[in-house]
Amino acid sequence: AQTVTQSQPEMSVQEAETVTLSCTYDTSENNYYLFWYKQPPSRQMILVIRQEAYKQQNATENRFSVNFQKAAKSFSLKISDSQLGDTAMYFCACTLSYNQGGKLIFGQGTELSVKP
Amino acid sequence: EAGVTQFPSHSVIEKGQTVTLRCDPISGHDNLYWYRRVMGKEIKFLLHFVKESKQDESGMPNNRFLAERTGGTYSTLKVQPAELEDSGVYFCASSQEFTLPDTQYFGPGTRLTVL
């Protein structure tokens, strides 16, 4: 069975600094997808970034990038130049590829506070 | 384009009562998922519809939970009778593609409190 673990329940960072959120996962599959979602206070959860396991290159989306270590089953999220609007709950998630329905397996979440 | 909507946003009921949650996915999205987050724990999968068919209901906790998606549009999740441990936030998500793990778009969630 797949599991996703986020070991940092809470984190804080100063505005404009860089922060890294940790995520590890466990799966016996070779083809899977990894995601980071964010849920700002009282707002909907939105996708931040996704990574296909077969791609070696780390995904990036503007200030957000991942460090994907397949052998170590690690998928950390780096937020550069943190902004107040980055304050949110961040969830790491995993899903299997093809014909598995795409259901997401989530970690416990990391609550990130960006301080002015 | 309208996003995923859920109704109600909050529901407070007594133990033993019935509650029905509704989800309207993004128009044209064949995939509809229900998830639940209980007591600040991880978000857990409940079930997955492809159009009106249940593709995977392995996450449904017990037979007090009934999900439907008549006509392949909106979906309802009924809890009958509700128990204290059913309290939590129920999320709905939708996506377009089936053969590939497509991005899932989430609704704002329904916060259910069972007293």
Short mmCIF file of C-alpha atoms in Angstrom, two decimals:
data_model
loop_
_atom_site.label_atom_id
_atom_site.label_comp_id
_atom_site.label_asym_id
_atom_site.label_seq_id
_atom_site.Cartn_x
_atom_site.Cartn_y
_atom_site.Cartn_z
CA ALA A 1 0.00 0.00 0.00
CA GLN A 2 1.08 3.54 -0.67
CA THR A 3 1.87 5.89 2.20
CA VAL A 4 2.91 9.52 2.29
CA THR A 5 4.57 11.11 5.30
CA GLN A 6 5.07 14.76 6.13
CA SER A 7 7.11 14.99 9.31
CA GLN A 8 6.79 18.74 9.83
CA PRO A 9 3.35 19.64 11.21
CA GLU A 10 4.21 23.35 11.35
CA MET A 11 6.84 25.61 9.87
CA SER A 12 7.44 29.31 9.70
CA VAL A 13 9.60 31.49 7.49
CA GLN A 14 10.36 35.15 7.15
CA GLU A 15 9.04 36.96 4.14
CA ALA A 16 11.48 36.85 1.19
CA GLU A 17 13.39 33.89 2.60
CA THR A 18 13.47 30.31 1.36
CA VAL A 19 11.79 27.36 3.03
CA THR A 20 11.78 23.65 2.28
CA LEU A 21 8.92 21.32 3.18
CA SER A 22 9.70 17.63 3.49
CA CYS A 23 7.76 14.66 2.16
CA THR A 24 8.60 10.99 1.95
CA TYR A 25 6.50 8.28 0.41
CA ASP A 26 6.45 4.57 0.05
CA THR A 27 5.19 2.62 -2.93
CA SER A 28 6.11 -0.61 -4.64
CA GLU A 29 5.04 0.77 -8.00
CA ASN A 30 7.44 2.13 -10.56
CA ASN A 31 5.07 4.52 -12.28
CA TYR A 32 3.46 7.15 -10.14
CA TYR A 33 2.88 10.87 -9.84
CA LEU A 34 3.63 13.20 -6.95
CA PHE A 35 1.90 16.44 -6.10
CA TRP A 36 2.05 19.35 -3.74
CA TYR A 37 -1.26 21.03 -2.96
CA LYS A 38 -1.79 24.14 -0.86
CA GLN A 39 -4.87 25.20 1.07
CA PRO A 40 -4.82 28.84 2.17
CA PRO A 41 -6.90 29.71 5.23
CA SER A 42 -10.61 29.40 4.44
CA ARG A 43 -9.91 28.84 0.77
CA GLN A 44 -9.92 25.96 -1.68
CA MET A 45 -7.08 23.55 -2.12
CA ILE A 46 -5.10 24.19 -5.29
CA LEU A 47 -2.31 22.37 -7.06
CA VAL A 48 1.13 23.88 -6.58
CA ILE A 49 3.31 21.49 -8.55
CA ARG A 50 3.38 17.94 -9.92
CA GLN A 51 6.16 15.50 -10.76
CA GLU A 52 6.02 12.39 -12.90
CA ALA A 53 8.17 9.65 -11.38
CA TYR A 54 9.64 8.66 -14.75
CA LYS A 55 11.07 12.15 -15.24
CA GLN A 56 14.46 12.75 -13.69
CA GLN A 57 14.30 16.51 -14.02
CA ASN A 58 12.84 18.27 -11.01
CA ALA A 59 9.64 20.19 -11.67
CA THR A 60 9.56 23.95 -11.17
CA GLU A 61 6.74 26.48 -11.16
CA ASN A 62 7.96 30.02 -10.69
CA ARG A 63 9.06 30.31 -7.03
CA PHE A 64 8.15 26.69 -6.31
CA SER A 65 10.46 23.79 -7.06
CA VAL A 66 10.83 20.22 -5.94
CA ASN A 67 13.74 18.03 -5.04
CA PHE A 68 12.69 14.58 -6.23
CA GLN A 69 14.92 11.76 -5.02
CA LYS A 70 13.36 8.59 -6.41
CA ALA A 71 15.73 6.12 -4.78
CA ALA A 72 15.23 7.74 -1.40
CA LYS A 73 11.50 8.17 -2.05
CA SER A 74 11.71 11.80 -1.09
CA PHE A 75 9.81 14.71 -2.61
CA SER A 76 10.51 18.03 -0.91
CA LEU A 77 9.05 21.39 -1.88
CA LYS A 78 11.19 24.51 -1.93
CA ILE A 79 9.55 27.92 -1.83
CA SER A 80 11.87 30.75 -2.77
CA ASP A 81 11.30 34.42 -1.95
CA SER A 82 8.42 33.52 0.38
CA GLN A 83 5.42 35.81 0.26
CA LEU A 84 2.68 36.43 2.80
CA GLY A 85 0.24 34.80 0.40
CA ASP A 86 2.16 31.54 0.70
CA THR A 87 0.76 31.10 4.19
CA ALA A 88 -1.26 27.90 3.90
CA MET A 89 -1.51 24.22 4.72
CA TYR A 90 0.62 22.26 2.28
CA PHE A 91 -0.20 18.66 1.41
CA CYS A 92 2.05 16.22 -0.35
CA ALA A 93 0.21 13.54 -2.34
CA CYS A 94 0.91 10.55 -4.53
CA THR A 95 -1.08 8.65 -7.12
CA LEU A 96 -0.45 5.62 -9.25
CA SER A 97 -0.34 5.78 -13.01
CA TYR A 98 -2.74 4.45 -15.54
CA ASN A 99 -5.95 2.64 -14.93
CA GLN A 100 -5.73 3.18 -11.20
CA GLY A 101 -8.31 5.88 -11.16
CA GLY A 102 -5.95 8.56 -10.04
CA LYS A 103 -7.00 8.61 -6.39
CA LEU A 104 -4.64 10.69 -4.28
CA ILE A 105 -2.87 9.45 -1.17
CA PHE A 106 -2.13 12.43 1.05
CA GLY A 107 0.36 13.19 3.79
CA GLN A 108 -0.68 14.74 7.07
CA GLY A 109 0.03 18.28 5.93
CA THR A 110 2.46 21.02 6.93
CA GLU A 111 1.09 24.34 8.12
CA LEU A 112 3.35 27.08 6.81
CA SER A 113 3.30 30.59 8.20
CA VAL A 114 5.10 33.37 6.37
CA LYS A 115 5.93 36.20 8.75
CA PRO A 116 6.45 39.83 7.69
CA GLU B 1 -15.24 28.68 -15.83
CA ALA B 2 -16.89 27.80 -12.53
CA GLY B 3 -14.86 25.68 -10.15
CA VAL B 4 -15.95 22.76 -8.04
CA THR B 5 -18.68 23.78 -5.65
CA GLN B 6 -19.92 22.06 -2.53
CA PHE B 7 -23.01 22.54 -0.45
CA PRO B 8 -23.45 23.17 2.40
CA SER B 9 -20.24 24.76 3.58
CA HIS B 10 -21.02 23.79 7.17
CA SER B 11 -23.40 21.31 8.73
CA VAL B 12 -24.03 20.63 12.39
CA ILE B 13 -26.23 17.65 13.20
CA GLU B 14 -27.07 15.39 16.09
CA LYS B 15 -25.81 11.84 16.29
CA GLY B 16 -28.27 9.56 14.55
CA GLN B 17 -29.49 12.15 12.07
CA THR B 18 -29.01 12.09 8.34
CA VAL B 19 -26.97 14.55 6.30
CA THR B 20 -26.56 14.87 2.56
CA LEU B 21 -23.59 16.64 1.06
CA ARG B 22 -23.59 17.83 -2.52
CA CYS B 23 -20.79 18.36 -4.99
CA ASP B 24 -20.98 20.03 -8.39
CA PRO B 25 -17.85 19.26 -10.42
CA ILE B 26 -16.37 21.37 -13.16
CA SER B 27 -18.49 21.02 -16.28
CA GLY B 28 -17.16 18.31 -18.57
CA HIS B 29 -15.15 16.53 -15.90
CA ASP B 30 -15.99 12.85 -15.94
CA ASN B 31 -14.01 12.02 -12.81
CA LEU B 32 -15.40 12.94 -9.43
CA TYR B 33 -13.72 12.09 -6.14
CA TRP B 34 -14.77 12.34 -2.52
CA TYR B 35 -12.18 12.73 0.24
CA ARG B 36 -12.41 13.32 3.96
CA ARG B 37 -10.14 14.94 6.55
CA VAL B 38 -10.91 13.95 10.11
CA MET B 39 -9.56 15.69 13.24
CA GLY B 40 -6.59 17.34 11.52
CA LYS B 41 -5.29 14.06 10.17
CA GLU B 42 -4.40 13.29 6.58
CA ILE B 43 -6.95 13.65 3.83
CA LYS B 44 -8.30 10.21 2.96
CA PHE B 45 -9.87 8.98 -0.23
CA LEU B 46 -13.47 7.82 -0.04
CA LEU B 47 -14.56 7.02 -3.57
CA HIS B 48 -14.25 7.78 -7.25
CA PHE B 49 -16.90 8.13 -9.94
CA VAL B 50 -16.32 8.00 -13.66
CA LYS B 51 -19.41 9.64 -15.03
CA GLU B 52 -22.25 7.94 -13.17
CA SER B 53 -20.37 4.73 -12.36
CA LYS B 54 -18.52 4.01 -9.15
CA GLN B 55 -14.97 3.23 -10.23
CA ASP B 56 -13.50 2.73 -6.78
CA GLU B 57 -15.28 2.86 -3.45
CA SER B 58 -12.58 1.21 -1.40
CA GLY B 59 -12.28 4.18 0.94
CA MET B 60 -15.88 4.27 2.09
CA PRO B 61 -15.74 3.61 5.84
CA ASN B 62 -18.97 1.62 6.21
CA ASN B 63 -22.47 1.18 4.85
CA ARG B 64 -23.74 4.30 6.59
CA PHE B 65 -22.19 6.23 3.71
CA LEU B 66 -23.96 6.29 0.35
CA ALA B 67 -22.71 8.19 -2.67
CA GLU B 68 -24.57 8.75 -5.89
CA ARG B 69 -23.94 10.56 -9.13
CA THR B 70 -27.11 10.38 -11.13
CA GLY B 71 -26.69 11.41 -14.75
CA GLY B 72 -22.97 11.82 -14.32
CA THR B 73 -23.19 15.44 -13.21
CA TYR B 74 -23.43 16.41 -9.57
CA SER B 75 -22.86 13.94 -6.75
CA THR B 76 -24.31 13.49 -3.31
CA LEU B 77 -22.82 11.82 -0.28
CA LYS B 78 -25.32 10.79 2.35
CA VAL B 79 -24.44 9.77 5.87
CA GLN B 80 -27.20 7.87 7.62
CA PRO B 81 -27.21 7.62 10.59
CA ALA B 82 -24.38 9.98 11.45
CA GLU B 83 -21.94 9.07 14.22
CA LEU B 84 -19.55 11.27 16.19
CA GLU B 85 -16.52 9.94 14.32
CA ASP B 86 -17.99 11.15 11.03
CA SER B 87 -17.12 14.74 11.94
CA GLY B 88 -14.57 16.29 9.62
CA VAL B 89 -14.18 18.13 6.37
CA TYR B 90 -15.48 16.42 3.26
CA PHE B 91 -13.81 17.44 0.03
CA CYS B 92 -14.94 16.82 -3.49
CA ALA B 93 -12.61 16.99 -6.47
CA SER B 94 -13.00 16.55 -10.20
CA SER B 95 -10.70 15.91 -13.12
CA GLN B 96 -11.05 15.44 -16.83
CA GLU B 97 -8.80 12.62 -17.99
CA PHE B 98 -9.14 9.02 -16.88
CA THR B 99 -6.24 7.25 -18.47
CA LEU B 100 -3.72 9.63 -16.99
CA PRO B 101 -3.57 10.96 -13.42
CA ASP B 102 -4.94 14.35 -14.29
CA THR B 103 -4.87 17.37 -12.01
CA GLN B 104 -7.72 17.23 -9.55
CA TYR B 105 -9.58 20.44 -8.80
CA PHE B 106 -10.92 20.63 -5.31
CA GLY B 107 -14.02 22.21 -3.89
CA PRO B 108 -13.95 24.28 -0.71
CA GLY B 109 -15.15 21.37 1.40
CA THR B 110 -18.08 20.79 3.70
CA ARG B 111 -17.32 20.90 7.41
CA LEU B 112 -19.51 18.35 9.15
CA THR B 113 -19.92 18.39 12.90
CA VAL B 114 -21.81 15.56 14.58
CA LEU B 115 -22.82 16.28 18.17
#
